[in-house]
Each structure stands twice: as C-alpha cells, then as structure tokens.
mmCIF file of C-alpha atoms in Angstrom:
data_model
loop_
_atom_site.group_PDB
_atom_site.id
_atom_site.type_symbol
_atom_site.label_atom_id
_atom_site.label_comp_id
_atom_site.label_asym_id
_atom_site.label_seq_id
_atom_site.Cartn_x
_atom_site.Cartn_y
_atom_site.Cartn_z
ATOM 1 C CA MET A 1 9.664 165.552 -69.327
ATOM 2 C CA LEU A 2 6.352 166.087 -71.056
ATOM 3 C CA ASN A 3 6.467 168.318 -74.123
ATOM 4 C CA TYR A 4 3.800 169.102 -76.705
ATOM 5 C CA GLU A 5 4.868 166.351 -79.110
ATOM 6 C CA SER A 6 4.836 163.601 -76.454
ATOM 7 C CA PHE A 7 1.502 164.950 -75.181
ATOM 8 C CA ARG A 8 0.024 164.900 -78.681
ATOM 9 C CA LYS A 9 1.133 161.305 -79.309
ATOM 10 C CA ASN A 10 -0.031 160.054 -75.880
ATOM 11 C CA SER A 11 -3.234 158.045 -76.289
ATOM 12 C CA GLN A 12 -3.759 157.871 -72.503
ATOM 13 C CA LYS A 13 -5.076 161.378 -71.910
ATOM 14 C CA GLU A 14 -8.445 162.639 -70.794
ATOM 15 C CA TYR A 15 -9.862 166.123 -71.237
ATOM 16 C CA LEU A 16 -10.912 167.602 -67.873
ATOM 17 C CA GLY A 17 -12.030 171.090 -68.812
ATOM 18 C CA TYR A 18 -10.975 174.616 -69.656
ATOM 19 C CA CYS A 19 -9.423 177.266 -67.412
ATOM 20 C CA GLU A 20 -9.325 180.893 -68.563
ATOM 21 C CA GLN A 21 -5.919 181.378 -66.903
ATOM 22 C CA LYS A 22 -4.203 178.056 -67.753
ATOM 23 C CA GLY A 23 -5.956 176.832 -70.916
ATOM 24 C CA TYR A 24 -7.151 173.308 -71.661
ATOM 25 C CA ILE A 25 -6.710 170.880 -68.749
ATOM 26 C CA TYR A 26 -5.947 167.186 -69.271
ATOM 27 C CA SER A 27 -5.083 164.142 -67.198
ATOM 28 C CA VAL A 28 -2.239 162.248 -68.873
ATOM 29 C CA GLN A 29 -0.833 158.835 -67.995
ATOM 30 C CA ILE A 30 2.953 159.212 -68.038
ATOM 31 C CA ASP A 31 3.999 155.826 -66.638
ATOM 32 C CA VAL A 32 2.486 152.736 -65.044
ATOM 33 C CA ASN A 33 0.265 154.043 -62.218
ATOM 34 C CA GLN A 34 1.633 157.585 -62.668
ATOM 35 C CA TYR A 35 -0.376 160.502 -64.012
ATOM 36 C CA SER A 36 -0.034 164.241 -64.486
ATOM 37 C CA VAL A 37 -2.662 166.936 -64.695
ATOM 38 C CA VAL A 38 -1.442 169.358 -67.339
ATOM 39 C CA ALA A 39 -2.527 172.592 -68.932
ATOM 40 C CA LEU A 40 -2.238 173.166 -72.686
ATOM 41 C CA GLN A 41 -2.134 176.753 -73.850
ATOM 42 C CA ASN A 42 -0.725 178.065 -77.153
ATOM 43 C CA GLY A 43 1.107 174.772 -77.773
ATOM 44 C CA ARG A 44 2.833 174.925 -74.391
ATOM 45 C CA ILE A 45 2.399 172.218 -71.746
ATOM 46 C CA THR A 46 2.466 173.144 -68.063
ATOM 47 C CA VAL A 47 2.468 170.303 -65.522
ATOM 48 C CA LEU A 48 0.152 171.284 -62.681
ATOM 49 C CA ILE A 49 0.439 168.142 -60.544
ATOM 50 C CA THR A 50 1.870 164.630 -60.821
ATOM 51 C CA TYR A 51 0.514 161.753 -58.784
ATOM 52 C CA THR A 52 0.878 157.991 -58.408
ATOM 53 C CA ILE A 53 -2.005 155.624 -57.867
ATOM 54 C CA GLN A 54 -1.744 152.403 -55.881
ATOM 55 C CA SER A 55 -3.050 149.144 -57.252
ATOM 56 C CA SER A 56 -5.393 147.447 -54.816
ATOM 57 C CA LEU A 57 -6.221 143.796 -54.504
ATOM 58 C CA VAL A 58 -9.869 142.874 -54.263
ATOM 59 C CA ARG A 59 -10.459 139.742 -52.189
ATOM 60 C CA ASN A 60 -13.663 137.779 -52.291
#
C-alpha cells in the first residue's frame, strides 16, 4: 500500500504533470519492474494505475 510517507521517501519517482481534478501526477517504482501512476492532492495519494514491465534481452 502506498501512503504519503512511503511516497515521500521513495527516490524512484518521476513527476509527470498536473491535473486540475486529481492533483500532481507521478510515476513511482514500487517493486522490481512494477510501477504505479499516482495522484498527489492535499497530502493524499490516489493510485491511478499499476503496471509491470518486462525485461527484454538484447541479442547481438
């Protein structure tokens, strides 16, 4: 569960923009290959979407 304190301490976040309805939007790494897009408004975190990325092997 992502709360404000864990969000604040997370160094793996990226600011994406601002939404008038949801507040400040960030991408936050929550685990290995797992990210959430969250909204921050008035100290409250709302998870908008969570997704997992796949590692790919590059072959020469």
